[in-house]
Amino acid sequence: DEGLVEALNSRPGSLRIGITHFKPFPSALYVSQFLSLEDVKSSMLATSCIPFYFARTPALIYRGWPAVDGFFATPREQFGAPSTAASITVRSTPFAGALGPPGPLVISPGADFPLDREQLMQTALGAPCADDHVLTSLLEQGQEDADCWIKTYGGEARDLIDGSNSFDDNNTRGNSLHRAAQKQSTDQPEREPSMLERTGQLFKFFIRIVKR
């Protein structure tokens, strides 16, 4: 209902959906405020649109312009997980190693994950369509990874958050935690990819589709 729109727009930690917009060249669009329930649905469809897999067309129309999966809107190092407006961004991915090793700012599977990146990509694209037991096992594995992260890094992540919120140049503890947060984020630069980089990502993706 429309109450969902108000709830999303007023969240203390904003929901942020990454979309690649073509106006007419590819550019990043991060949506955190929604116009209506239909706009919420359209945002979810646009950020899930993998060209020629999601639909028979290369893109969907979102807010008047063609749009595709938000993966192409983020730097390659962030692997489709853009930064948020929060002081600390915790990224999550089912692809082991895509965001670096698990840590206080990264939730991901360990090295013993049963599927490699190529198998996971095939499952995500439905090529071929995965069996129910495979999807169920992935769900259960994700829950286990999240539980493991909470037990292993939850306290450290909380310290980073508290340290960032109370940061003061004269506060030694705040400085230390702030530097730790910056070090953890080194592999996820805040810059947006250039138009050439986005176009290159799309081109490489289309080549992979043709090869399949």
PDB file of C-alpha atoms in Angstrom:
ATOM      1  CA  ASP A   1       0.000   0.000   0.000  1.00  0.00           C
ATOM      2  CA  GLU A   2       0.989   3.667  -0.084  1.00  0.00           C
ATOM      3  CA  GLY A   3       2.115   3.388   3.555  1.00  0.00           C
ATOM      4  CA  LEU A   4       5.137   1.504   2.236  1.00  0.00           C
ATOM      5  CA  VAL A   5       6.231   4.560   0.253  1.00  0.00           C
ATOM      6  CA  GLU A   6       6.152   6.765   3.357  1.00  0.00           C
ATOM      7  CA  ALA A   7       8.006   4.119   5.374  1.00  0.00           C
ATOM      8  CA  LEU A   8      10.766   3.844   2.762  1.00  0.00           C
ATOM      9  CA  ASN A   9      11.134   7.596   2.337  1.00  0.00           C
ATOM     10  CA  SER A  10      11.375   8.216   6.088  1.00  0.00           C
ATOM     11  CA  ARG A  11      13.792   5.410   7.070  1.00  0.00           C
ATOM     12  CA  PRO A  12      16.700   6.645   9.282  1.00  0.00           C
ATOM     13  CA  GLY A  13      19.037   4.572   7.117  1.00  0.00           C
ATOM     14  CA  SER A  14      17.813   5.243   3.607  1.00  0.00           C
ATOM     15  CA  LEU A  15      17.163   2.485   1.116  1.00  0.00           C
ATOM     16  CA  ARG A  16      19.314   3.109  -1.960  1.00  0.00           C
ATOM     17  CA  ILE A  17      18.616   1.418  -5.291  1.00  0.00           C
ATOM     18  CA  GLY A  18      21.259   1.634  -7.998  1.00  0.00           C
ATOM     19  CA  ILE A  19      20.054   1.990 -11.586  1.00  0.00           C
ATOM     20  CA  THR A  20      21.922   2.624 -14.826  1.00  0.00           C
ATOM     21  CA  HIS A  21      20.087   5.386 -16.695  1.00  0.00           C
ATOM     22  CA  PHE A  22      20.607   6.258 -20.348  1.00  0.00           C
ATOM     23  CA  LYS A  23      20.003  10.017 -20.823  1.00  0.00           C
ATOM     24  CA  PRO A  24      21.137   9.265 -23.539  1.00  0.00           C
ATOM     25  CA  PHE A  25      24.564   8.092 -22.316  1.00  0.00           C
ATOM     26  CA  PRO A  26      24.850   5.647 -19.368  1.00  0.00           C
ATOM     27  CA  SER A  27      24.905   7.358 -15.977  1.00  0.00           C
ATOM     28  CA  ALA A  28      24.412   6.301 -12.369  1.00  0.00           C
ATOM     29  CA  LEU A  29      21.075   6.926 -10.679  1.00  0.00           C
ATOM     30  CA  TYR A  30      20.736   6.121  -6.961  1.00  0.00           C
ATOM     31  CA  VAL A  31      17.107   6.213  -5.872  1.00  0.00           C
ATOM     32  CA  SER A  32      16.278   6.709  -2.191  1.00  0.00           C
ATOM     33  CA  GLN A  33      13.045   8.710  -2.466  1.00  0.00           C
ATOM     34  CA  PHE A  34      10.004   7.246  -4.198  1.00  0.00           C
ATOM     35  CA  LEU A  35       7.068   9.013  -5.801  1.00  0.00           C
ATOM     36  CA  SER A  36       4.459   6.264  -5.400  1.00  0.00           C
ATOM     37  CA  LEU A  37       4.022   2.518  -4.911  1.00  0.00           C
ATOM     38  CA  GLU A  38       4.233   2.117  -8.674  1.00  0.00           C
ATOM     39  CA  ASP A  39       7.525   4.009  -8.608  1.00  0.00           C
ATOM     40  CA  VAL A  40       8.868   1.553  -6.013  1.00  0.00           C
ATOM     41  CA  LYS A  41       7.912  -1.385  -8.237  1.00  0.00           C
ATOM     42  CA  SER A  42       9.401   0.269 -11.309  1.00  0.00           C
ATOM     43  CA  SER A  43      12.647   0.919  -9.406  1.00  0.00           C
ATOM     44  CA  MET A  44      12.942  -2.748  -8.453  1.00  0.00           C
ATOM     45  CA  LEU A  45      12.262  -3.856 -12.022  1.00  0.00           C
ATOM     46  CA  ALA A  46      14.782  -1.390 -13.466  1.00  0.00           C
ATOM     47  CA  THR A  47      17.578  -2.370 -11.072  1.00  0.00           C
ATOM     48  CA  SER A  48      16.974  -6.032 -11.943  1.00  0.00           C
ATOM     49  CA  CYS A  49      16.942  -5.548 -15.714  1.00  0.00           C
ATOM     50  CA  ILE A  50      19.779  -7.558 -17.237  1.00  0.00           C
ATOM     51  CA  PRO A  51      19.680  -6.754 -20.965  1.00  0.00           C
ATOM     52  CA  PHE A  52      17.972  -9.452 -23.059  1.00  0.00           C
ATOM     53  CA  TYR A  53      17.702 -11.782 -20.064  1.00  0.00           C
ATOM     54  CA  PHE A  54      15.161  -9.916 -17.967  1.00  0.00           C
ATOM     55  CA  ALA A  55      13.017  -8.992 -20.972  1.00  0.00           C
ATOM     56  CA  ARG A  56      13.055  -9.216 -24.746  1.00  0.00           C
ATOM     57  CA  THR A  57      14.178  -5.614 -24.927  1.00  0.00           C
ATOM     58  CA  PRO A  58      17.654  -4.298 -24.031  1.00  0.00           C
ATOM     59  CA  ALA A  59      16.256  -1.943 -21.367  1.00  0.00           C
ATOM     60  CA  LEU A  60      13.141  -0.845 -19.476  1.00  0.00           C
ATOM     61  CA  ILE A  61      11.762   2.673 -19.350  1.00  0.00           C
ATOM     62  CA  TYR A  62      12.188   4.197 -15.888  1.00  0.00           C
ATOM     63  CA  ARG A  63      11.101   7.768 -15.175  1.00  0.00           C
ATOM     64  CA  GLY A  64      11.038   8.487 -18.871  1.00  0.00           C
ATOM     65  CA  TRP A  65      14.452   7.065 -19.842  1.00  0.00           C
ATOM     66  CA  PRO A  66      15.865   3.613 -20.690  1.00  0.00           C
ATOM     67  CA  ALA A  67      17.350   1.849 -17.659  1.00  0.00           C
ATOM     68  CA  VAL A  68      19.127  -1.409 -16.837  1.00  0.00           C
ATOM     69  CA  ASP A  69      20.639  -3.264 -13.884  1.00  0.00           C
ATOM     70  CA  GLY A  70      22.331  -1.026 -11.322  1.00  0.00           C
ATOM     71  CA  PHE A  71      25.469  -3.191 -11.464  1.00  0.00           C
ATOM     72  CA  PHE A  72      26.630  -1.113 -14.410  1.00  0.00           C
ATOM     73  CA  ALA A  73      26.171   2.109 -12.414  1.00  0.00           C
ATOM     74  CA  THR A  74      28.796   1.338  -9.775  1.00  0.00           C
ATOM     75  CA  PRO A  75      32.604   1.140  -9.866  1.00  0.00           C
ATOM     76  CA  ARG A  76      33.790  -2.333 -10.718  1.00  0.00           C
ATOM     77  CA  GLU A  77      35.451  -2.655  -7.295  1.00  0.00           C
ATOM     78  CA  GLN A  78      32.066  -2.215  -5.579  1.00  0.00           C
ATOM     79  CA  PHE A  79      30.520  -5.064  -7.601  1.00  0.00           C
ATOM     80  CA  GLY A  80      27.041  -3.557  -7.781  1.00  0.00           C
ATOM     81  CA  ALA A  81      26.953  -2.493  -4.122  1.00  0.00           C
ATOM     82  CA  PRO A  82      26.983   1.346  -4.095  1.00  0.00           C
ATOM     83  CA  SER A  83      27.812   3.464  -1.075  1.00  0.00           C
ATOM     84  CA  THR A  84      24.909   4.772   0.976  1.00  0.00           C
ATOM     85  CA  ALA A  85      24.275   8.074   2.716  1.00  0.00           C
ATOM     86  CA  ALA A  86      25.077   6.398   6.049  1.00  0.00           C
ATOM     87  CA  SER A  87      28.358   7.072   7.848  1.00  0.00           C
ATOM     88  CA  ILE A  88      29.344   3.414   7.377  1.00  0.00           C
ATOM     89  CA  THR A  89      28.284   1.165   4.477  1.00  0.00           C
ATOM     90  CA  VAL A  90      28.220  -2.612   5.012  1.00  0.00           C
ATOM     91  CA  ARG A  91      28.180  -4.415   1.667  1.00  0.00           C
ATOM     92  CA  SER A  92      26.782  -7.899   1.079  1.00  0.00           C
ATOM     93  CA  THR A  93      27.311 -10.218  -1.884  1.00  0.00           C
ATOM     94  CA  PRO A  94      26.856 -13.943  -2.600  1.00  0.00           C
ATOM     95  CA  PHE A  95      29.999 -13.896  -4.779  1.00  0.00           C
ATOM     96  CA  ALA A  96      32.971 -14.895  -2.632  1.00  0.00           C
ATOM     97  CA  GLY A  97      35.875 -12.482  -3.010  1.00  0.00           C
ATOM     98  CA  ALA A  98      33.994 -10.002  -5.224  1.00  0.00           C
ATOM     99  CA  LEU A  99      34.271  -7.298  -2.545  1.00  0.00           C
ATOM    100  CA  GLY A 100      37.411  -8.648  -0.974  1.00  0.00           C
ATOM    101  CA  PRO A 101      37.558 -10.995   2.018  1.00  0.00           C
ATOM    102  CA  PRO A 102      34.771 -10.969   4.636  1.00  0.00           C
ATOM    103  CA  GLY A 103      35.238  -8.261   7.266  1.00  0.00           C
ATOM    104  CA  PRO A 104      33.339  -5.725   9.378  1.00  0.00           C
ATOM    105  CA  LEU A 105      32.205  -3.914   6.203  1.00  0.00           C
ATOM    106  CA  VAL A 106      31.772  -6.954   3.926  1.00  0.00           C
ATOM    107  CA  ILE A 107      29.329  -9.857   4.271  1.00  0.00           C
ATOM    108  CA  SER A 108      30.159 -12.647   1.820  1.00  0.00           C
ATOM    109  CA  PRO A 109      30.684 -16.409   1.682  1.00  0.00           C
ATOM    110  CA  GLY A 110      33.936 -17.999   2.721  1.00  0.00           C
ATOM    111  CA  ALA A 111      36.311 -19.959   0.516  1.00  0.00           C
ATOM    112  CA  ASP A 112      34.342 -23.168   1.178  1.00  0.00           C
ATOM    113  CA  PHE A 113      31.230 -21.891  -0.661  1.00  0.00           C
ATOM    114  CA  PRO A 114      29.837 -24.819  -2.739  1.00  0.00           C
ATOM    115  CA  LEU A 115      29.358 -22.817  -5.984  1.00  0.00           C
ATOM    116  CA  ASP A 116      31.958 -20.811  -7.888  1.00  0.00           C
ATOM    117  CA  ARG A 117      31.272 -17.357  -9.365  1.00  0.00           C
ATOM    118  CA  GLU A 118      30.391 -18.699 -12.822  1.00  0.00           C
ATOM    119  CA  GLN A 119      27.848 -21.161 -11.388  1.00  0.00           C
ATOM    120  CA  LEU A 120      26.303 -18.409  -9.269  1.00  0.00           C
ATOM    121  CA  MET A 121      26.037 -16.125 -12.285  1.00  0.00           C
ATOM    122  CA  GLN A 122      24.320 -18.846 -14.272  1.00  0.00           C
ATOM    123  CA  THR A 123      21.889 -19.354 -11.392  1.00  0.00           C
ATOM    124  CA  ALA A 124      21.178 -15.622 -11.188  1.00  0.00           C
ATOM    125  CA  LEU A 125      20.532 -15.449 -14.926  1.00  0.00           C
ATOM    126  CA  GLY A 126      18.438 -18.617 -14.954  1.00  0.00           C
ATOM    127  CA  ALA A 127      20.720 -20.180 -17.553  1.00  0.00           C
ATOM    128  CA  PRO A 128      19.772 -22.911 -16.965  1.00  0.00           C
ATOM    129  CA  CYS A 129      17.003 -22.466 -14.402  1.00  0.00           C
ATOM    130  CA  ALA A 130      18.182 -23.786 -11.025  1.00  0.00           C
ATOM    131  CA  ASP A 131      16.304 -26.507  -9.189  1.00  0.00           C
ATOM    132  CA  ASP A 132      14.347 -25.605  -6.067  1.00  0.00           C
ATOM    133  CA  HIS A 133      16.771 -27.463  -3.816  1.00  0.00           C
ATOM    134  CA  VAL A 134      19.662 -25.384  -5.190  1.00  0.00           C
ATOM    135  CA  LEU A 135      17.817 -22.121  -4.515  1.00  0.00           C
ATOM    136  CA  THR A 136      16.832 -23.319  -1.043  1.00  0.00           C
ATOM    137  CA  SER A 137      20.426 -24.276  -0.234  1.00  0.00           C
ATOM    138  CA  LEU A 138      21.621 -20.833  -1.383  1.00  0.00           C
ATOM    139  CA  LEU A 139      19.073 -19.177   0.908  1.00  0.00           C
ATOM    140  CA  GLU A 140      20.191 -21.283   3.839  1.00  0.00           C
ATOM    141  CA  GLN A 141      23.849 -20.609   3.025  1.00  0.00           C
ATOM    142  CA  GLY A 142      23.152 -16.873   3.000  1.00  0.00           C
ATOM    143  CA  GLN A 143      21.551 -17.086   6.420  1.00  0.00           C
ATOM    144  CA  GLU A 144      24.558 -19.003   7.727  1.00  0.00           C
ATOM    145  CA  ASP A 145      26.965 -16.430   6.264  1.00  0.00           C
ATOM    146  CA  ALA A 146      24.998 -13.597   7.893  1.00  0.00           C
ATOM    147  CA  ASP A 147      24.994 -15.385  11.268  1.00  0.00           C
ATOM    148  CA  CYS A 148      28.736 -16.012  10.940  1.00  0.00           C
ATOM    149  CA  TRP A 149      29.340 -12.338  10.125  1.00  0.00           C
ATOM    150  CA  ILE A 150      27.368 -11.187  13.179  1.00  0.00           C
ATOM    151  CA  LYS A 151      29.313 -13.507  15.485  1.00  0.00           C
ATOM    152  CA  THR A 152      32.705 -12.720  13.941  1.00  0.00           C
ATOM    153  CA  TYR A 153      32.485  -9.048  12.943  1.00  0.00           C
ATOM    154  CA  GLY A 154      29.304  -7.684  14.495  1.00  0.00           C
ATOM    155  CA  GLY A 155      31.079  -6.115  17.465  1.00  0.00           C
ATOM    156  CA  GLU A 156      33.797  -4.609  15.297  1.00  0.00           C
ATOM    157  CA  ALA A 157      31.197  -3.195  12.895  1.00  0.00           C
ATOM    158  CA  ARG A 158      29.321  -1.643  15.828  1.00  0.00           C
ATOM    159  CA  ASP A 159      32.553  -0.044  17.053  1.00  0.00           C
ATOM    160  CA  LEU A 160      33.139   1.418  13.600  1.00  0.00           C
ATOM    161  CA  ILE A 161      29.616   2.834  13.524  1.00  0.00           C
ATOM    162  CA  ASP A 162      29.848   4.257  17.051  1.00  0.00           C
ATOM    163  CA  GLY A 163      33.308   5.637  16.330  1.00  0.00           C
ATOM    164  CA  SER A 164      32.105   7.318  13.146  1.00  0.00           C
ATOM    165  CA  ASN A 165      29.069   8.852  14.843  1.00  0.00           C
ATOM    166  CA  SER A 166      31.113  10.252  17.706  1.00  0.00           C
ATOM    167  CA  PHE A 167      34.182  11.167  15.662  1.00  0.00           C
ATOM    168  CA  ASP A 168      36.188  14.062  17.049  1.00  0.00           C
ATOM    169  CA  ASP A 169      39.640  15.230  15.947  1.00  0.00           C
ATOM    170  CA  ASN A 170      40.665  15.411  19.614  1.00  0.00           C
ATOM    171  CA  ASN A 171      39.319  11.977  20.387  1.00  0.00           C
ATOM    172  CA  THR A 172      42.053   9.350  19.948  1.00  0.00           C
ATOM    173  CA  ARG A 173      39.614   6.463  19.902  1.00  0.00           C
ATOM    174  CA  GLY A 174      37.447   8.180  17.313  1.00  0.00           C
ATOM    175  CA  ASN A 175      40.465   8.873  15.106  1.00  0.00           C
ATOM    176  CA  SER A 176      41.625   5.270  15.345  1.00  0.00           C
ATOM    177  CA  LEU A 177      38.247   3.826  14.431  1.00  0.00           C
ATOM    178  CA  HIS A 178      37.793   6.324  11.632  1.00  0.00           C
ATOM    179  CA  ARG A 179      41.138   5.331  10.115  1.00  0.00           C
ATOM    180  CA  ALA A 180      40.172   1.669  10.420  1.00  0.00           C
ATOM    181  CA  ALA A 181      36.940   2.346   8.543  1.00  0.00           C
ATOM    182  CA  GLN A 182      38.851   4.196   5.829  1.00  0.00           C
ATOM    183  CA  LYS A 183      41.355   1.333   5.510  1.00  0.00           C
ATOM    184  CA  GLN A 184      38.541  -1.214   5.189  1.00  0.00           C
ATOM    185  CA  SER A 185      37.008   0.896   2.406  1.00  0.00           C
ATOM    186  CA  THR A 186      40.235   1.292   0.424  1.00  0.00           C
ATOM    187  CA  ASP A 187      39.196  -1.270  -2.177  1.00  0.00           C
ATOM    188  CA  GLN A 188      35.809   0.419  -2.713  1.00  0.00           C
ATOM    189  CA  PRO A 189      36.572   3.925  -4.078  1.00  0.00           C
ATOM    190  CA  GLU A 190      33.796   6.482  -3.896  1.00  0.00           C
ATOM    191  CA  ARG A 191      34.295   7.806  -7.409  1.00  0.00           C
ATOM    192  CA  GLU A 192      31.670   6.953  -9.998  1.00  0.00           C
ATOM    193  CA  PRO A 193      32.816   5.094 -13.117  1.00  0.00           C
ATOM    194  CA  SER A 194      33.277   7.232 -16.202  1.00  0.00           C
ATOM    195  CA  MET A 195      30.947   7.020 -19.172  1.00  0.00           C
ATOM    196  CA  LEU A 196      33.668   5.092 -21.029  1.00  0.00           C
ATOM    197  CA  GLU A 197      33.962   2.561 -18.184  1.00  0.00           C
ATOM    198  CA  ARG A 198      30.185   2.045 -18.029  1.00  0.00           C
ATOM    199  CA  THR A 199      29.989   1.606 -21.792  1.00  0.00           C
ATOM    200  CA  GLY A 200      32.869  -0.871 -21.608  1.00  0.00           C
ATOM    201  CA  GLN A 201      31.116  -2.899 -18.899  1.00  0.00           C
ATOM    202  CA  LEU A 202      27.949  -3.072 -20.988  1.00  0.00           C
ATOM    203  CA  PHE A 203      29.924  -4.031 -24.095  1.00  0.00           C
ATOM    204  CA  LYS A 204      31.730  -6.850 -22.272  1.00  0.00           C
ATOM    205  CA  PHE A 205      28.439  -8.093 -20.877  1.00  0.00           C
ATOM    206  CA  PHE A 206      26.845  -8.180 -24.347  1.00  0.00           C
ATOM    207  CA  ILE A 207      29.885 -10.095 -25.673  1.00  0.00           C
ATOM    208  CA  ARG A 208      29.376 -12.705 -22.948  1.00  0.00           C
ATOM    209  CA  ILE A 209      25.721 -13.037 -23.959  1.00  0.00           C
ATOM    210  CA  VAL A 210      26.643 -13.536 -27.619  1.00  0.00           C
ATOM    211  CA  LYS A 211      29.224 -16.197 -26.698  1.00  0.00           C
ATOM    212  CA  ARG A 212      26.592 -18.099 -24.749  1.00  0.00           C
TER     213      ARG A 212
END
